[in-house]
PDB file of C-alpha atoms in Angstrom:
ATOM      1  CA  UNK A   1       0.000   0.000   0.000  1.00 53.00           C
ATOM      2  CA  UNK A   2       1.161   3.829  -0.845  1.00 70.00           C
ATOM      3  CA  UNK A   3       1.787   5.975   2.045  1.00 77.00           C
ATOM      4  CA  UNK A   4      -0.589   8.269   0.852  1.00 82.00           C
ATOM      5  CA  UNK A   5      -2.927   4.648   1.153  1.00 84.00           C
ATOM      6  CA  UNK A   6      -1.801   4.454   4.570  1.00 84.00           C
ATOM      7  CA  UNK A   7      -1.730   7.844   5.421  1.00 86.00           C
ATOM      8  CA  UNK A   8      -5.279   7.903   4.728  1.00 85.00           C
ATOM      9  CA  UNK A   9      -6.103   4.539   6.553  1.00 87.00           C
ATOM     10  CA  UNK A  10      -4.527   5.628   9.534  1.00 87.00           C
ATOM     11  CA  UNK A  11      -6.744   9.301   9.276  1.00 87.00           C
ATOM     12  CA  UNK A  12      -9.906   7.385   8.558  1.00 86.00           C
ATOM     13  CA  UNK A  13      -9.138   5.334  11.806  1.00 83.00           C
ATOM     14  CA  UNK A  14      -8.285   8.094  14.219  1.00 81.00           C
ATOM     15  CA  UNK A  15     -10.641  10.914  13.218  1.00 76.00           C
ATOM     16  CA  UNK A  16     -13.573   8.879  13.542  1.00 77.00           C
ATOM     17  CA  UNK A  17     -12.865   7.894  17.458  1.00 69.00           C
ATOM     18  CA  UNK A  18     -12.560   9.459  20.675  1.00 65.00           C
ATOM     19  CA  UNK A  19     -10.169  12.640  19.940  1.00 69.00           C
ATOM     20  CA  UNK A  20      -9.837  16.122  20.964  1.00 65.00           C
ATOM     21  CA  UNK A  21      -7.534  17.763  18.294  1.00 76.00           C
ATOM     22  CA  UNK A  22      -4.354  17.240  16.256  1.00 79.00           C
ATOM     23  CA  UNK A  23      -2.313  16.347  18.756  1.00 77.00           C
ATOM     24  CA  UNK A  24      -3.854  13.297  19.695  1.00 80.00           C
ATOM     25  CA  UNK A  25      -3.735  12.026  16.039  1.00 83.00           C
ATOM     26  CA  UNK A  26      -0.036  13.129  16.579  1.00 79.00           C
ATOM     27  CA  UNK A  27       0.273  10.694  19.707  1.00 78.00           C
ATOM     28  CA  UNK A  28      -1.914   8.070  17.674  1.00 83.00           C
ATOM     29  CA  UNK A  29       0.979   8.017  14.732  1.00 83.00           C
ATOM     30  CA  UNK A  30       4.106   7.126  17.669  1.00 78.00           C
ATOM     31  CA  UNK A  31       1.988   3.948  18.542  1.00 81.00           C
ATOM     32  CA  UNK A  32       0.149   3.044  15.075  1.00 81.00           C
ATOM     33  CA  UNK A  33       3.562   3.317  13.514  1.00 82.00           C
ATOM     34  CA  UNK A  34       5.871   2.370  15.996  1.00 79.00           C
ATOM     35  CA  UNK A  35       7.429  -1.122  14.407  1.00 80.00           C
ATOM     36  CA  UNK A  36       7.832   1.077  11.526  1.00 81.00           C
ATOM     37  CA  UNK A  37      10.230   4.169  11.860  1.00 77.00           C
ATOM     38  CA  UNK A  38      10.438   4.823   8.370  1.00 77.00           C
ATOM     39  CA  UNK A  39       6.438   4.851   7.684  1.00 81.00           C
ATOM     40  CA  UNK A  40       6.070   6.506  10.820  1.00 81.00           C
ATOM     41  CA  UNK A  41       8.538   9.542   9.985  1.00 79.00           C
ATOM     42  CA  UNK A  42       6.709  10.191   6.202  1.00 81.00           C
ATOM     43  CA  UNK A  43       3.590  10.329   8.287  1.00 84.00           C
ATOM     44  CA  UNK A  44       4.411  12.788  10.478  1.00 83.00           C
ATOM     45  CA  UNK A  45       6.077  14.879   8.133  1.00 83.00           C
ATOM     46  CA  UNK A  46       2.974  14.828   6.247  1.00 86.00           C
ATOM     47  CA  UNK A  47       0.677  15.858   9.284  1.00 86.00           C
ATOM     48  CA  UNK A  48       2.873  18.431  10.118  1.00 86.00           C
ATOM     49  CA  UNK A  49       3.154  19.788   6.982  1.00 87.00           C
ATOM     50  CA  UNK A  50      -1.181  19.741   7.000  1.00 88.00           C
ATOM     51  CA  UNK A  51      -1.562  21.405  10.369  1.00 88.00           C
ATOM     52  CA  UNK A  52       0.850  23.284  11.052  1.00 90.00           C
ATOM     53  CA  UNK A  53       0.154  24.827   7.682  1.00 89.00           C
ATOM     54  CA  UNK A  54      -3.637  24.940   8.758  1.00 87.00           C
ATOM     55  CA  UNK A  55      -2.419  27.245  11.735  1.00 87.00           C
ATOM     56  CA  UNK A  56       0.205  29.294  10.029  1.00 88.00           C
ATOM     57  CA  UNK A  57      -3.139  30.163   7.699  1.00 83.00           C
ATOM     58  CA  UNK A  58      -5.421  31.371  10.346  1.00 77.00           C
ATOM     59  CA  UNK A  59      -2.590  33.123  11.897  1.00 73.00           C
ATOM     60  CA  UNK A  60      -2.343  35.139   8.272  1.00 68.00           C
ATOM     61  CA  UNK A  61      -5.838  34.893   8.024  1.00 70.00           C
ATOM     62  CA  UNK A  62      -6.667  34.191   4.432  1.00 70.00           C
ATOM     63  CA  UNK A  63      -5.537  30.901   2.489  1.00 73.00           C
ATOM     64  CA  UNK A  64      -4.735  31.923  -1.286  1.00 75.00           C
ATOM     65  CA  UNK A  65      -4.708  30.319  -4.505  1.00 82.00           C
ATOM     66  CA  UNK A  66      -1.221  30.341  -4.663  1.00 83.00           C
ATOM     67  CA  UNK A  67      -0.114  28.924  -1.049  1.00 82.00           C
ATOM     68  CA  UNK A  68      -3.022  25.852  -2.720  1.00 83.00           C
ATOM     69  CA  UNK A  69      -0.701  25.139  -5.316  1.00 85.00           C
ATOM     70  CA  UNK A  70       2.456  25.598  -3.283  1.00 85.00           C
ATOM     71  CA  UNK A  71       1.455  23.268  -1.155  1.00 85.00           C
ATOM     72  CA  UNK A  72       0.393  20.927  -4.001  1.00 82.00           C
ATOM     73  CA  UNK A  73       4.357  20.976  -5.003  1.00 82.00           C
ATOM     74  CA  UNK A  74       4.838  19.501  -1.787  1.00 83.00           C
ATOM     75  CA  UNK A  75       2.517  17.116  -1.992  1.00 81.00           C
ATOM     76  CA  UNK A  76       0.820  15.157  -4.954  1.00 81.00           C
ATOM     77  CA  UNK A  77      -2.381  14.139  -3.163  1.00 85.00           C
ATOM     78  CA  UNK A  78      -4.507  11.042  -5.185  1.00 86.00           C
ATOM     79  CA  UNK A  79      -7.978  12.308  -5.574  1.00 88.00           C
ATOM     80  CA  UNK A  80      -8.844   9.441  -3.605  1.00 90.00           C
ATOM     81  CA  UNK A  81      -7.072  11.019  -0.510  1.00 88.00           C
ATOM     82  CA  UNK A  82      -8.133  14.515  -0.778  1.00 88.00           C
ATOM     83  CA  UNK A  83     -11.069  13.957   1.790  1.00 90.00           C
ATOM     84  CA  UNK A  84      -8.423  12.632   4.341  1.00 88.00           C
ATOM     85  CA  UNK A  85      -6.291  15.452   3.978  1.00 89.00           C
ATOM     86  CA  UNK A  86      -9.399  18.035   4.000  1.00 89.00           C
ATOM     87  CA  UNK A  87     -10.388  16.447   7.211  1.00 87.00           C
ATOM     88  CA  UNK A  88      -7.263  16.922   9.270  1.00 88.00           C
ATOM     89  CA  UNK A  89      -6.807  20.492   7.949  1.00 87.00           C
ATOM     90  CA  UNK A  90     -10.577  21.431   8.930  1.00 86.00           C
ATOM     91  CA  UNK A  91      -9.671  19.336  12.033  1.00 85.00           C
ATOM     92  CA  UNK A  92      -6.500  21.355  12.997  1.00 86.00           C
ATOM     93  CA  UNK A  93      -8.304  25.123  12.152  1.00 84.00           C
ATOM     94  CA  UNK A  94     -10.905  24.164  14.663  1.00 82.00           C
ATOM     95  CA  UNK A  95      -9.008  22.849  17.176  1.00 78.00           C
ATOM     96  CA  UNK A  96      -8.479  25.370  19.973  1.00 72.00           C
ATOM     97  CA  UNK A  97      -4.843  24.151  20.626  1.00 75.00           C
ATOM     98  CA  UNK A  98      -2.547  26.411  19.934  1.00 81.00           C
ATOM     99  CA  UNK A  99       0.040  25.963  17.036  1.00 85.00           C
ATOM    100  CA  UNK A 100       2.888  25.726  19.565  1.00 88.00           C
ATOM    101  CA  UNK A 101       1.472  22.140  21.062  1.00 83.00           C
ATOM    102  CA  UNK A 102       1.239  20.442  17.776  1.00 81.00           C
ATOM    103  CA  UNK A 103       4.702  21.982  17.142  1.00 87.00           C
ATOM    104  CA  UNK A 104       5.755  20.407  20.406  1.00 85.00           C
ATOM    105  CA  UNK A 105       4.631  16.777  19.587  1.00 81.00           C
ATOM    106  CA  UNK A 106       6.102  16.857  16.076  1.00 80.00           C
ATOM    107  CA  UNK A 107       9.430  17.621  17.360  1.00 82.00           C
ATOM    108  CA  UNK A 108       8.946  14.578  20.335  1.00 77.00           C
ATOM    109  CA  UNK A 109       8.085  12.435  17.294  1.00 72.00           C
ATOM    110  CA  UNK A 110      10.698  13.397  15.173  1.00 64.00           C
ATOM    111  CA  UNK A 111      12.969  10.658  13.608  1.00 46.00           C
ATOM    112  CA  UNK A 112      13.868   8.543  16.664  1.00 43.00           C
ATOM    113  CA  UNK A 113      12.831  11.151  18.939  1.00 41.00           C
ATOM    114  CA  UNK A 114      15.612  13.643  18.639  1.00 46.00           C
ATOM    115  CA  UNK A 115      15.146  17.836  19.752  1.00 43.00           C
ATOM    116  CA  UNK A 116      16.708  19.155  16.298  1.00 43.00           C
ATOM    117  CA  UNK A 117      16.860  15.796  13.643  1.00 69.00           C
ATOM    118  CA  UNK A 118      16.797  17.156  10.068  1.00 79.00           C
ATOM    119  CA  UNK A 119      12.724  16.492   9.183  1.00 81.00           C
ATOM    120  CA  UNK A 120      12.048  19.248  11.495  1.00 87.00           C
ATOM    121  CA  UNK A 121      14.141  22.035   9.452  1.00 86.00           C
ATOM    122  CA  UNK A 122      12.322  20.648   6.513  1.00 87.00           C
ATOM    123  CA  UNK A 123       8.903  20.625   7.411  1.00 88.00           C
ATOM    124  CA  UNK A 124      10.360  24.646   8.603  1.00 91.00           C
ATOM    125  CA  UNK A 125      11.363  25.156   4.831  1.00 89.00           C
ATOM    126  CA  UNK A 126       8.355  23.355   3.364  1.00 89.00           C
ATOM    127  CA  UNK A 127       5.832  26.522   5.576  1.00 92.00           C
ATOM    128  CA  UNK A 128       8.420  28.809   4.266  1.00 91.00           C
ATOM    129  CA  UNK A 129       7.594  27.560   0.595  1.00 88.00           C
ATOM    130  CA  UNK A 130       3.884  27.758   1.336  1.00 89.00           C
ATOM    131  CA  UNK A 131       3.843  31.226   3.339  1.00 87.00           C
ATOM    132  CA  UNK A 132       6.027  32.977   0.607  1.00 85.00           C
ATOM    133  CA  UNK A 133       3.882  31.777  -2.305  1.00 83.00           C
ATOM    134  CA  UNK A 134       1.497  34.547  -2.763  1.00 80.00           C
ATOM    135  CA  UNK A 135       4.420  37.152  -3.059  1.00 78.00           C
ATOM    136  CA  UNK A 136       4.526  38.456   0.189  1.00 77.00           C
ATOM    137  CA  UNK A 137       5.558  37.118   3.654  1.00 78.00           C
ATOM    138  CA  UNK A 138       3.120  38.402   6.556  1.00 82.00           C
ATOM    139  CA  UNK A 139       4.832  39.817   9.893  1.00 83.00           C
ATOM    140  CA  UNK A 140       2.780  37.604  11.289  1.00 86.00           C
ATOM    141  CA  UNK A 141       3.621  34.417   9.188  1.00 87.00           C
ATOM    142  CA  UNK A 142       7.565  35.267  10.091  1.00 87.00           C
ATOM    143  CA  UNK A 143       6.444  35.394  14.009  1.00 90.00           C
ATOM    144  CA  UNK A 144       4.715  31.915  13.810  1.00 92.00           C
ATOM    145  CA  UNK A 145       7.648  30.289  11.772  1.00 93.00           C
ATOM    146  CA  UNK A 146      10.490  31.494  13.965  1.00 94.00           C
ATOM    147  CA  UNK A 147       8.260  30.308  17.145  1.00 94.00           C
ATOM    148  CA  UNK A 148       7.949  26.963  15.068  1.00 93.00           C
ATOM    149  CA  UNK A 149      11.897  27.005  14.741  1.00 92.00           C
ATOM    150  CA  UNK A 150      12.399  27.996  18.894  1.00 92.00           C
ATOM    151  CA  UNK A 151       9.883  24.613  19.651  1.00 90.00           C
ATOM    152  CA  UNK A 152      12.112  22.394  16.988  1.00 89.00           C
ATOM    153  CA  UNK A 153      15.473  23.450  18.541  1.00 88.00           C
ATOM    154  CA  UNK A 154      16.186  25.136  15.383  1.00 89.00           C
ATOM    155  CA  UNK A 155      19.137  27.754  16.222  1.00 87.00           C
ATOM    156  CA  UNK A 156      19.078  31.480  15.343  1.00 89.00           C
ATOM    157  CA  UNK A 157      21.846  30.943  12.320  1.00 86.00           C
ATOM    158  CA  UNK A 158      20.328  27.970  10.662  1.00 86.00           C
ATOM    159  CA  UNK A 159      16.622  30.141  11.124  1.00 90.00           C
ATOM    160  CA  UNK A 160      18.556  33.181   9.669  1.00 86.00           C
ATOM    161  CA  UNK A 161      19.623  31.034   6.441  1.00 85.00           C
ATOM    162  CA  UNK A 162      15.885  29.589   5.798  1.00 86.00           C
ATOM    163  CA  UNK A 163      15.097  33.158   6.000  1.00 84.00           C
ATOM    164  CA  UNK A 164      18.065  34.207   3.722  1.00 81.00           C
ATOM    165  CA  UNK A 165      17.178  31.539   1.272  1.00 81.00           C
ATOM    166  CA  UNK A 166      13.315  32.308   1.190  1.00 80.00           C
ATOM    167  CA  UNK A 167      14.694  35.781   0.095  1.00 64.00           C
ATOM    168  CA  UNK A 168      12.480  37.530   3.006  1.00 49.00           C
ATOM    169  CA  UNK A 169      15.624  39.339   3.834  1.00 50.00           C
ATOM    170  CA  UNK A 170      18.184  41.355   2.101  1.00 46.00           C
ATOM    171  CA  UNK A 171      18.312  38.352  -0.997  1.00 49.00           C
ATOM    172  CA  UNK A 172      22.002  39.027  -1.497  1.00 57.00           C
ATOM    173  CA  UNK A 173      23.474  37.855   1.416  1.00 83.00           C
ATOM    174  CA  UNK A 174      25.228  34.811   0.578  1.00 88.00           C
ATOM    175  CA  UNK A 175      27.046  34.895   4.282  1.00 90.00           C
ATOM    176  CA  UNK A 176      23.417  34.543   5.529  1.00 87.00           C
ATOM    177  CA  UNK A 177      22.267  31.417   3.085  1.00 87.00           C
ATOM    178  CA  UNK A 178      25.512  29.570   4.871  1.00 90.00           C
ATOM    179  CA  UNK A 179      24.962  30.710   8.351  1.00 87.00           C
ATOM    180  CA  UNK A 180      28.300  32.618   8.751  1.00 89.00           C
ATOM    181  CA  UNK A 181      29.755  35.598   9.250  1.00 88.00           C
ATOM    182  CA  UNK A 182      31.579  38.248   6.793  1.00 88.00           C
ATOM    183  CA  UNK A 183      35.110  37.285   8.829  1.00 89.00           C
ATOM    184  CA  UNK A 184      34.575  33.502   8.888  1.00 91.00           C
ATOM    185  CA  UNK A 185      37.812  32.174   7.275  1.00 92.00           C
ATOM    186  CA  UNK A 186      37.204  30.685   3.803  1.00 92.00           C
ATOM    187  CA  UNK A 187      38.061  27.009   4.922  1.00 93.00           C
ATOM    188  CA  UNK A 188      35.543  27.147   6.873  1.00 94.00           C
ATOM    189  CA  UNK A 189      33.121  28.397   5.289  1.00 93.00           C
ATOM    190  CA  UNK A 190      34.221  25.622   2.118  1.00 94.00           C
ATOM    191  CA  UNK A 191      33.374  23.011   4.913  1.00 94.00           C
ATOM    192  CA  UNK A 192      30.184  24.364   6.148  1.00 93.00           C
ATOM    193  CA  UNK A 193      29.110  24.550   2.049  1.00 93.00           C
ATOM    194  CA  UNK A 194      29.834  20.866   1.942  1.00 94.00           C
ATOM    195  CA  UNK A 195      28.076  19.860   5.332  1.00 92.00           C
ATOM    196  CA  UNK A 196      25.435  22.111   3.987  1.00 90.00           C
ATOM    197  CA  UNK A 197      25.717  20.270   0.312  1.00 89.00           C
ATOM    198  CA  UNK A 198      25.361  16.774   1.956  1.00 88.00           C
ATOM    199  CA  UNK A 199      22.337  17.139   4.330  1.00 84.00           C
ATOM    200  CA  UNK A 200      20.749  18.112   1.068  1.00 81.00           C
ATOM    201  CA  UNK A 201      21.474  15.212  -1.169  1.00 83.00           C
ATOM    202  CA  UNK A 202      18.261  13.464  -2.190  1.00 80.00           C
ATOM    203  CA  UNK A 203      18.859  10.203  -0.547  1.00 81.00           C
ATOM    204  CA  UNK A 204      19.476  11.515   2.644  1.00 81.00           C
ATOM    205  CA  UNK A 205      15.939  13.696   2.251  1.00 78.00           C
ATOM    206  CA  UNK A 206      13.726  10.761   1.215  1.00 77.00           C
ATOM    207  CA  UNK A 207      15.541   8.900   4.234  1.00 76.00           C
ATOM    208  CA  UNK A 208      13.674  11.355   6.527  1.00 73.00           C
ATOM    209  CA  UNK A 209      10.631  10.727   5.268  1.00 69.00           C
ATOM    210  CA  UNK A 210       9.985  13.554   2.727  1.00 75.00           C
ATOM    211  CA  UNK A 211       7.861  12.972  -0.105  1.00 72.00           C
ATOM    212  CA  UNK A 212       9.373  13.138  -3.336  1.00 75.00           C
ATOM    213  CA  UNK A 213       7.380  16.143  -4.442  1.00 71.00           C
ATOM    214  CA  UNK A 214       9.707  18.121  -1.539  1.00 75.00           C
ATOM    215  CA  UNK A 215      12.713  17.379  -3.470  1.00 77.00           C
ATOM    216  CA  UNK A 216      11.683  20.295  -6.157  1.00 76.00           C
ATOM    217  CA  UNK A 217      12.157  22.323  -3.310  1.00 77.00           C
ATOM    218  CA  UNK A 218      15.121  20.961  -2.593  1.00 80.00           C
ATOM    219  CA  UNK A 219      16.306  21.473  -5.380  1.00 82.00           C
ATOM    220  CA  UNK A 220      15.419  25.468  -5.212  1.00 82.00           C
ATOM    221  CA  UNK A 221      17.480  25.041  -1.704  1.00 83.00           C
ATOM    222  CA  UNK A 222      20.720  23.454  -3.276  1.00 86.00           C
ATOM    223  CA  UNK A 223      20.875  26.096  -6.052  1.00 86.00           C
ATOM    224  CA  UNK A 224      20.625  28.989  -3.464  1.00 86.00           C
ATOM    225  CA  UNK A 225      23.514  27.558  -1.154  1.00 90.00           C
ATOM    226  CA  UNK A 226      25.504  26.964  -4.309  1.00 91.00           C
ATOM    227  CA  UNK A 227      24.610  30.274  -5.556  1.00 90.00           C
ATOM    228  CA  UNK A 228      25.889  31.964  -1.968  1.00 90.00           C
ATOM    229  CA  UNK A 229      28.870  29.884  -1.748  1.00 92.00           C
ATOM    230  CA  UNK A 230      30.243  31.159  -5.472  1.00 92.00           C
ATOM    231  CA  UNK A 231      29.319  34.627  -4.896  1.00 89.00           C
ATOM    232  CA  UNK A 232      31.636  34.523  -1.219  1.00 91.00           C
ATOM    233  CA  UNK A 233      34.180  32.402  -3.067  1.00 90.00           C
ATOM    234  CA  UNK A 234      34.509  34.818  -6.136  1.00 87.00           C
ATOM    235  CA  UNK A 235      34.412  37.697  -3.403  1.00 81.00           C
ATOM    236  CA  UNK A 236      36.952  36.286  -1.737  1.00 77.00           C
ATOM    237  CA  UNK A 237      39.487  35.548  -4.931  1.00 64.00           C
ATOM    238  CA  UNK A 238      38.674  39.106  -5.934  1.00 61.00           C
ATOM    239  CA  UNK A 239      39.641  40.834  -2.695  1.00 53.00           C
TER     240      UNK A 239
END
């Protein structure tokens, strides 16, 4: 069965029981999937990426057309699963828990459980993609992102290059897109490029349980840290 088969299963299931909100189908996906890391991380990336997008809209208050089809880049839902993923959405706009508790069981379900494993930045760069789409980024959509990035033990540098990358900042920063400073020596910023080059690869992303929709994003992520790491090298030569 497809995970989107599964993911819809396991949706069917929950929803129609006993449960107060999102994050009890959060706490239903550590024990549904739990002799099953790998099906249980592409789960929870994908009801993160549902609610927490959900809350991020009501916090702008108004869901375009074009943060619809960003979020279709993300993911390529069967028609057959649209319903599912309707009914968690409507499910996490009406809860009354606030964004920051679903944020909170996402990051305990993370991976193996780690505070800062690599699924959470991408489910961060995934609202980024989403919350940029219609042209503008909200003061209000950067608050609820960088609170997101506090809950998932995501640091102030690593936030500042999502931010630097989603060119919602001065876009011609490349010190920013690598997360280091004008006076960082050269070999190190080579080896944070390279760190930066392999947590992106596309095996390692569809290890953590993205779908392969995200890895056009990706994609738009490796170009802009290659991009930033030219620009400092041939600024650097040139000096």
């Amino acid at each position: 069965m497809s995970i989107w088969g599964r993911f819809g299963e396991f949706i069917s299931r929950v929803t129609s029981g006993a449960i107060s909100g999102v994050a009890d189908v959060v706490e239903a996906v550590r024990t549904a999937f739990e002799g099953d890391p790998e099906l249980r991380r592409k789960v929870a990336f994908s009801i993160a990426m549902i609610a927490l997008s959900a809350k991020m809209a009501k916090a702008d208050g108004i869901v375009t057309q074009d943060e619809i089809r960003a979020f279709h880049e993300i993911f390529s839902v069967p028609r057959e699963q649209e319903r599912n993923v309707a009914r968690l959405y409507d499910l996490a706009t009406a809860d009354t828990a606030g964004f920051e508790a679903y944020a909170e069981r996402m990051a305990g379900l993370c991976g193996s459980g780690e505070r800062n494993c690599r699924m959470l930045e991408d489910i961060l760069d995934g609202l980024f993609h989403i919350a940029k789409a219609d042209g503008y980024l909200h003061e209000r959509e950067v608050a609820f992102l960088h609170r997101v990035a506090e809950i998932f033990a995501i640091d102030e540098r690593r936030f500042d290059g999502i931010l630097a990358r989603h060119a919602v900042r001065p876009a011609d920063d490349p010190y920013a897109v690598l997360g280091v400073t004008r006076d960082t020596p050269f070999e190190t910023v080579r080896r944070r490029y390279r760190e930066l080059v392999a947590e992106n690869h596309p095996d390692r992303l569809i290890a953590r349980g993205v779908p392969e929709e995200f890895l056009a994003i990706a994609n738009d992520r490796a170009a802009a840290i290659n991009i930033a790491y030219e620009a400092i090298e041939r600024g650097r030569v040139s000096a």
